Amino acid sequence: PTLSEEWSACLQTLKGYSHKVFLVAFSPDSTRLASASYDRTIKIWDTSIGTCL
């Protein structure tokens, strides 16, 4: 697939980990994002505003 030249590589920056994130997964409706870090935590994010729930 190709991307438009106007596509932004960064839409949101999710902060709150003390180590690198190694896995992310979207919910089926794309309203939530789960992320897992090497600091042994999993966070659930609201994708519309970028906040951790």
PDB file of N, CA, C and O in Angstrom, chain B, residues numbered from 101:
ATOM      1  N   PRO B 101       0.825  -1.206   0.000  1.00  0.00           N
ATOM      2  CA  PRO B 101       0.000   0.000   0.000  1.00  0.00           C
ATOM      3  C   PRO B 101       0.858   1.254   0.000  1.00  0.00           C
ATOM      4  O   PRO B 101       2.012   1.238   0.429  1.00  0.00           O
ATOM      5  N   THR B 102       0.292   2.306  -0.473  1.00  0.00           N
ATOM      6  CA  THR B 102       0.993   3.585  -0.490  1.00  0.00           C
ATOM      7  C   THR B 102       0.290   4.568   0.440  1.00  0.00           C
ATOM      8  O   THR B 102      -0.899   4.432   0.728  1.00  0.00           O
ATOM      9  N   LEU B 103       1.037   5.548   0.897  1.00  0.00           N
ATOM     10  CA  LEU B 103       0.501   6.574   1.787  1.00  0.00           C
ATOM     11  C   LEU B 103       0.543   7.925   1.101  1.00  0.00           C
ATOM     12  O   LEU B 103       1.442   8.215   0.311  1.00  0.00           O
ATOM     13  N   SER B 104      -0.433   8.733   1.414  1.00  0.00           N
ATOM     14  CA  SER B 104      -0.450  10.099   0.912  1.00  0.00           C
ATOM     15  C   SER B 104       0.749  10.854   1.471  1.00  0.00           C
ATOM     16  O   SER B 104       1.191  10.576   2.585  1.00  0.00           O
ATOM     17  N   GLU B 105       1.275  11.799   0.714  1.00  0.00           N
ATOM     18  CA  GLU B 105       2.402  12.598   1.203  1.00  0.00           C
ATOM     19  C   GLU B 105       2.010  13.462   2.390  1.00  0.00           C
ATOM     20  O   GLU B 105       2.878  13.892   3.149  1.00  0.00           O
ATOM     21  N   GLU B 106       0.717  13.724   2.565  1.00  0.00           N
ATOM     22  CA  GLU B 106       0.251  14.525   3.691  1.00  0.00           C
ATOM     23  C   GLU B 106       0.071  13.707   4.963  1.00  0.00           C
ATOM     24  O   GLU B 106      -0.251  14.268   6.011  1.00  0.00           O
ATOM     25  N   TRP B 107       0.268  12.410   4.895  1.00  0.00           N
ATOM     26  CA  TRP B 107       0.103  11.540   6.055  1.00  0.00           C
ATOM     27  C   TRP B 107       1.147  11.868   7.109  1.00  0.00           C
ATOM     28  O   TRP B 107       2.331  11.993   6.796  1.00  0.00           O
ATOM     29  N   SER B 108       0.716  12.009   8.353  1.00  0.00           N
ATOM     30  CA  SER B 108       1.627  12.305   9.461  1.00  0.00           C
ATOM     31  C   SER B 108       2.069  11.002  10.108  1.00  0.00           C
ATOM     32  O   SER B 108       1.239  10.163  10.457  1.00  0.00           O
ATOM     33  N   ALA B 109       3.350  10.838  10.265  1.00  0.00           N
ATOM     34  CA  ALA B 109       3.872   9.621  10.888  1.00  0.00           C
ATOM     35  C   ALA B 109       3.507   9.549  12.365  1.00  0.00           C
ATOM     36  O   ALA B 109       3.408   8.454  12.918  1.00  0.00           O
ATOM     37  N   CYS B 110       3.309  10.678  13.003  1.00  0.00           N
ATOM     38  CA  CYS B 110       2.991  10.707  14.433  1.00  0.00           C
ATOM     39  C   CYS B 110       1.659  11.413  14.648  1.00  0.00           C
ATOM     40  O   CYS B 110       1.531  12.610  14.389  1.00  0.00           O
ATOM     41  N   LEU B 111       0.675  10.668  15.120  1.00  0.00           N
ATOM     42  CA  LEU B 111      -0.627  11.258  15.415  1.00  0.00           C
ATOM     43  C   LEU B 111      -0.760  11.613  16.886  1.00  0.00           C
ATOM     44  O   LEU B 111      -1.354  12.634  17.232  1.00  0.00           O
ATOM     45  N   GLN B 112      -0.207  10.772  17.754  1.00  0.00           N
ATOM     46  CA  GLN B 112      -0.218  11.009  19.196  1.00  0.00           C
ATOM     47  C   GLN B 112       1.022  10.371  19.796  1.00  0.00           C
ATOM     48  O   GLN B 112       1.538   9.380  19.280  1.00  0.00           O
ATOM     49  N   THR B 113       1.488  10.945  20.883  1.00  0.00           N
ATOM     50  CA  THR B 113       2.577  10.347  21.648  1.00  0.00           C
ATOM     51  C   THR B 113       2.002   9.909  22.980  1.00  0.00           C
ATOM     52  O   THR B 113       1.484  10.727  23.740  1.00  0.00           O
ATOM     53  N   LEU B 114       2.094   8.627  23.259  1.00  0.00           N
ATOM     54  CA  LEU B 114       1.553   8.068  24.496  1.00  0.00           C
ATOM     55  C   LEU B 114       2.690   7.922  25.491  1.00  0.00           C
ATOM     56  O   LEU B 114       3.628   7.157  25.267  1.00  0.00           O
ATOM     57  N   LYS B 115       2.605   8.655  26.588  1.00  0.00           N
ATOM     58  CA  LYS B 115       3.681   8.658  27.575  1.00  0.00           C
ATOM     59  C   LYS B 115       3.230   7.983  28.857  1.00  0.00           C
ATOM     60  O   LYS B 115       2.044   7.976  29.184  1.00  0.00           O
ATOM     61  N   GLY B 116       4.196   7.410  29.590  1.00  0.00           N
ATOM     62  CA  GLY B 116       3.858   6.834  30.879  1.00  0.00           C
ATOM     63  C   GLY B 116       4.613   5.566  31.216  1.00  0.00           C
ATOM     64  O   GLY B 116       4.345   4.938  32.240  1.00  0.00           O
ATOM     65  N   TYR B 117       5.541   5.187  30.379  1.00  0.00           N
ATOM     66  CA  TYR B 117       6.330   3.984  30.640  1.00  0.00           C
ATOM     67  C   TYR B 117       7.746   4.343  31.057  1.00  0.00           C
ATOM     68  O   TYR B 117       8.280   5.378  30.657  1.00  0.00           O
ATOM     69  N   SER B 118       8.345   3.484  31.861  1.00  0.00           N
ATOM     70  CA  SER B 118       9.739   3.692  32.251  1.00  0.00           C
ATOM     71  C   SER B 118      10.694   2.863  31.386  1.00  0.00           C
ATOM     72  O   SER B 118      11.911   3.029  31.473  1.00  0.00           O
ATOM     73  N   HIS B 119      10.147   1.969  30.551  1.00  0.00           N
ATOM     74  CA  HIS B 119      10.943   1.163  29.621  1.00  0.00           C
ATOM     75  C   HIS B 119      10.265   1.177  28.249  1.00  0.00           C
ATOM     76  O   HIS B 119       9.179   1.735  28.091  1.00  0.00           O
ATOM     77  N   LYS B 120      10.902   0.570  27.279  1.00  0.00           N
ATOM     78  CA  LYS B 120      10.374   0.528  25.919  1.00  0.00           C
ATOM     79  C   LYS B 120       9.089  -0.290  25.845  1.00  0.00           C
ATOM     80  O   LYS B 120       8.902  -1.256  26.586  1.00  0.00           O
ATOM     81  N   VAL B 121       8.208   0.120  24.932  1.00  0.00           N
ATOM     82  CA  VAL B 121       6.994  -0.630  24.622  1.00  0.00           C
ATOM     83  C   VAL B 121       7.357  -1.666  23.568  1.00  0.00           C
ATOM     84  O   VAL B 121       8.054  -1.358  22.601  1.00  0.00           O
ATOM     85  N   PHE B 122       6.880  -2.905  23.757  1.00  0.00           N
ATOM     86  CA  PHE B 122       7.213  -3.952  22.792  1.00  0.00           C
ATOM     87  C   PHE B 122       6.002  -4.509  22.057  1.00  0.00           C
ATOM     88  O   PHE B 122       6.163  -5.313  21.140  1.00  0.00           O
ATOM     89  N   LEU B 123       4.785  -4.097  22.441  1.00  0.00           N
ATOM     90  CA  LEU B 123       3.595  -4.630  21.786  1.00  0.00           C
ATOM     91  C   LEU B 123       2.451  -3.630  21.889  1.00  0.00           C
ATOM     92  O   LEU B 123       2.234  -3.035  22.944  1.00  0.00           O
ATOM     93  N   VAL B 124       1.724  -3.446  20.798  1.00  0.00           N
ATOM     94  CA  VAL B 124       0.500  -2.639  20.812  1.00  0.00           C
ATOM     95  C   VAL B 124      -0.574  -3.382  20.019  1.00  0.00           C
ATOM     96  O   VAL B 124      -0.271  -4.105  19.070  1.00  0.00           O
ATOM     97  N   ALA B 125      -1.840  -3.193  20.423  1.00  0.00           N
ATOM     98  CA  ALA B 125      -2.964  -3.820  19.718  1.00  0.00           C
ATOM     99  C   ALA B 125      -4.188  -2.929  19.858  1.00  0.00           C
ATOM    100  O   ALA B 125      -4.482  -2.426  20.943  1.00  0.00           O
ATOM    101  N   PHE B 126      -4.899  -2.739  18.752  1.00  0.00           N
ATOM    102  CA  PHE B 126      -6.125  -1.947  18.759  1.00  0.00           C
ATOM    103  C   PHE B 126      -7.322  -2.827  19.075  1.00  0.00           C
ATOM    104  O   PHE B 126      -7.332  -4.015  18.756  1.00  0.00           O
ATOM    105  N   SER B 127      -8.336  -2.234  19.706  1.00  0.00           N
ATOM    106  CA  SER B 127      -9.612  -2.915  19.905  1.00  0.00           C
ATOM    107  C   SER B 127     -10.290  -3.055  18.541  1.00  0.00           C
ATOM    108  O   SER B 127      -9.939  -2.332  17.608  1.00  0.00           O
ATOM    109  N   PRO B 128     -11.256  -3.970  18.406  1.00  0.00           N
ATOM    110  CA  PRO B 128     -11.920  -4.155  17.106  1.00  0.00           C
ATOM    111  C   PRO B 128     -12.546  -2.878  16.537  1.00  0.00           C
ATOM    112  O   PRO B 128     -12.601  -2.706  15.320  1.00  0.00           O
ATOM    113  N   ASP B 129     -13.018  -1.984  17.410  1.00  0.00           N
ATOM    114  CA  ASP B 129     -13.624  -0.743  16.920  1.00  0.00           C
ATOM    115  C   ASP B 129     -12.638   0.428  16.881  1.00  0.00           C
ATOM    116  O   ASP B 129     -13.031   1.553  16.575  1.00  0.00           O
ATOM    117  N   SER B 130     -11.371   0.175  17.185  1.00  0.00           N
ATOM    118  CA  SER B 130     -10.274   1.157  17.145  1.00  0.00           C
ATOM    119  C   SER B 130     -10.418   2.303  18.143  1.00  0.00           C
ATOM    120  O   SER B 130      -9.751   3.327  17.992  1.00  0.00           O
ATOM    121  N   THR B 131     -11.266   2.160  19.155  1.00  0.00           N
ATOM    122  CA  THR B 131     -11.414   3.220  20.154  1.00  0.00           C
ATOM    123  C   THR B 131     -10.443   3.062  21.313  1.00  0.00           C
ATOM    124  O   THR B 131     -10.255   3.992  22.099  1.00  0.00           O
ATOM    125  N   ARG B 132      -9.828   1.896  21.424  1.00  0.00           N
ATOM    126  CA  ARG B 132      -8.881   1.623  22.506  1.00  0.00           C
ATOM    127  C   ARG B 132      -7.608   1.017  21.922  1.00  0.00           C
ATOM    128  O   ARG B 132      -7.624   0.359  20.881  1.00  0.00           O
ATOM    129  N   LEU B 133      -6.515   1.262  22.623  1.00  0.00           N
ATOM    130  CA  LEU B 133      -5.228   0.690  22.253  1.00  0.00           C
ATOM    131  C   LEU B 133      -4.624   0.084  23.510  1.00  0.00           C
ATOM    132  O   LEU B 133      -4.550   0.744  24.546  1.00  0.00           O
ATOM    133  N   ALA B 134      -4.198  -1.153  23.424  1.00  0.00           N
ATOM    134  CA  ALA B 134      -3.499  -1.788  24.538  1.00  0.00           C
ATOM    135  C   ALA B 134      -2.015  -1.785  24.210  1.00  0.00           C
ATOM    136  O   ALA B 134      -1.623  -2.074  23.079  1.00  0.00           O
ATOM    137  N   SER B 135      -1.187  -1.455  25.203  1.00  0.00           N
ATOM    138  CA  SER B 135       0.258  -1.455  24.991  1.00  0.00           C
ATOM    139  C   SER B 135       0.935  -2.155  26.160  1.00  0.00           C
ATOM    140  O   SER B 135       0.513  -2.030  27.310  1.00  0.00           O
ATOM    141  N   ALA B 136       1.991  -2.891  25.843  1.00  0.00           N
ATOM    142  CA  ALA B 136       2.744  -3.627  26.858  1.00  0.00           C
ATOM    143  C   ALA B 136       4.199  -3.189  26.808  1.00  0.00           C
ATOM    144  O   ALA B 136       4.762  -2.972  25.735  1.00  0.00           O
ATOM    145  N   SER B 137       4.801  -3.061  27.998  1.00  0.00           N
ATOM    146  CA  SER B 137       6.154  -2.533  28.105  1.00  0.00           C
ATOM    147  C   SER B 137       7.076  -3.511  28.822  1.00  0.00           C
ATOM    148  O   SER B 137       6.630  -4.410  29.536  1.00  0.00           O
ATOM    149  N   TYR B 138       8.371  -3.309  28.611  1.00  0.00           N
ATOM    150  CA  TYR B 138       9.369  -4.092  29.331  1.00  0.00           C
ATOM    151  C   TYR B 138       9.409  -3.749  30.817  1.00  0.00           C
ATOM    152  O   TYR B 138      10.097  -4.425  31.581  1.00  0.00           O
ATOM    153  N   ASP B 139       8.682  -2.708  31.245  1.00  0.00           N
ATOM    154  CA  ASP B 139       8.597  -2.430  32.683  1.00  0.00           C
ATOM    155  C   ASP B 139       7.525  -3.305  33.354  1.00  0.00           C
ATOM    156  O   ASP B 139       7.186  -3.107  34.520  1.00  0.00           O
ATOM    157  N   ARG B 140       7.003  -4.272  32.595  1.00  0.00           N
ATOM    158  CA  ARG B 140       6.043  -5.278  33.072  1.00  0.00           C
ATOM    159  C   ARG B 140       4.663  -4.694  33.350  1.00  0.00           C
ATOM    160  O   ARG B 140       3.958  -5.156  34.247  1.00  0.00           O
ATOM    161  N   THR B 141       4.279  -3.675  32.578  1.00  0.00           N
ATOM    162  CA  THR B 141       2.948  -3.097  32.702  1.00  0.00           C
ATOM    163  C   THR B 141       2.225  -3.142  31.360  1.00  0.00           C
ATOM    164  O   THR B 141       2.840  -3.152  30.294  1.00  0.00           O
ATOM    165  N   ILE B 142       0.906  -3.170  31.453  1.00  0.00           N
ATOM    166  CA  ILE B 142       0.029  -3.078  30.288  1.00  0.00           C
ATOM    167  C   ILE B 142      -0.882  -1.892  30.522  1.00  0.00           C
ATOM    168  O   ILE B 142      -1.416  -1.718  31.617  1.00  0.00           O
ATOM    169  N   LYS B 143      -1.060  -1.075  29.496  1.00  0.00           N
ATOM    170  CA  LYS B 143      -1.924   0.099  29.621  1.00  0.00           C
ATOM    171  C   LYS B 143      -2.962   0.072  28.513  1.00  0.00           C
ATOM    172  O   LYS B 143      -2.705  -0.395  27.403  1.00  0.00           O
ATOM    173  N   ILE B 144      -4.137   0.584  28.840  1.00  0.00           N
ATOM    174  CA  ILE B 144      -5.215   0.732  27.871  1.00  0.00           C
ATOM    175  C   ILE B 144      -5.408   2.226  27.636  1.00  0.00           C
ATOM    176  O   ILE B 144      -5.545   3.003  28.581  1.00  0.00           O
ATOM    177  N   TRP B 145      -5.417   2.616  26.361  1.00  0.00           N
ATOM    178  CA  TRP B 145      -5.473   4.024  25.982  1.00  0.00           C
ATOM    179  C   TRP B 145      -6.753   4.324  25.223  1.00  0.00           C
ATOM    180  O   TRP B 145      -7.251   3.487  24.469  1.00  0.00           O
ATOM    181  N   ASP B 146      -7.281   5.523  25.426  1.00  0.00           N
ATOM    182  CA  ASP B 146      -8.387   6.042  24.629  1.00  0.00           C
ATOM    183  C   ASP B 146      -7.757   6.661  23.383  1.00  0.00           C
ATOM    184  O   ASP B 146      -7.023   7.643  23.490  1.00  0.00           O
ATOM    185  N   THR B 147      -8.030   6.106  22.217  1.00  0.00           N
ATOM    186  CA  THR B 147      -7.352   6.568  21.002  1.00  0.00           C
ATOM    187  C   THR B 147      -7.829   7.934  20.523  1.00  0.00           C
ATOM    188  O   THR B 147      -7.112   8.600  19.775  1.00  0.00           O
ATOM    189  N   SER B 148      -9.009   8.364  20.928  1.00  0.00           N
ATOM    190  CA  SER B 148      -9.499   9.661  20.444  1.00  0.00           C
ATOM    191  C   SER B 148      -8.795  10.834  21.116  1.00  0.00           C
ATOM    192  O   SER B 148      -8.653  11.896  20.510  1.00  0.00           O
ATOM    193  N   ILE B 149      -8.350  10.654  22.370  1.00  0.00           N
ATOM    194  CA  ILE B 149      -7.692  11.757  23.081  1.00  0.00           C
ATOM    195  C   ILE B 149      -6.301  11.404  23.600  1.00  0.00           C
ATOM    196  O   ILE B 149      -5.594  12.272  24.112  1.00  0.00           O
ATOM    197  N   GLY B 150      -5.902  10.140  23.472  1.00  0.00           N
ATOM    198  CA  GLY B 150      -4.548   9.743  23.840  1.00  0.00           C
ATOM    199  C   GLY B 150      -4.286   9.610  25.325  1.00  0.00           C
ATOM    200  O   GLY B 150      -3.135   9.678  25.756  1.00  0.00           O
ATOM    201  N   THR B 151      -5.332   9.423  26.119  1.00  0.00           N
ATOM    202  CA  THR B 151      -5.120   9.291  27.564  1.00  0.00           C
ATOM    203  C   THR B 151      -5.191   7.836  28.002  1.00  0.00           C
ATOM    204  O   THR B 151      -5.901   7.020  27.414  1.00  0.00           O
ATOM    205  N   CYS B 152      -4.441   7.539  29.040  1.00  0.00           N
ATOM    206  CA  CYS B 152      -4.445   6.207  29.626  1.00  0.00           C
ATOM    207  C   CYS B 152      -5.687   6.072  30.500  1.00  0.00           C
ATOM    208  O   CYS B 152      -5.987   6.956  31.302  1.00  0.00           O
ATOM    209  N   LEU B 153      -6.399   4.976  30.344  1.00  0.00           N
ATOM    210  CA  LEU B 153      -7.628   4.771  31.126  1.00  0.00           C
ATOM    211  C   LEU B 153      -7.343   4.110  32.459  1.00  0.00           C
ATOM    212  O   LEU B 153      -8.266   3.867  33.237  1.00  0.00           O
TER     213      LEU B 153
END
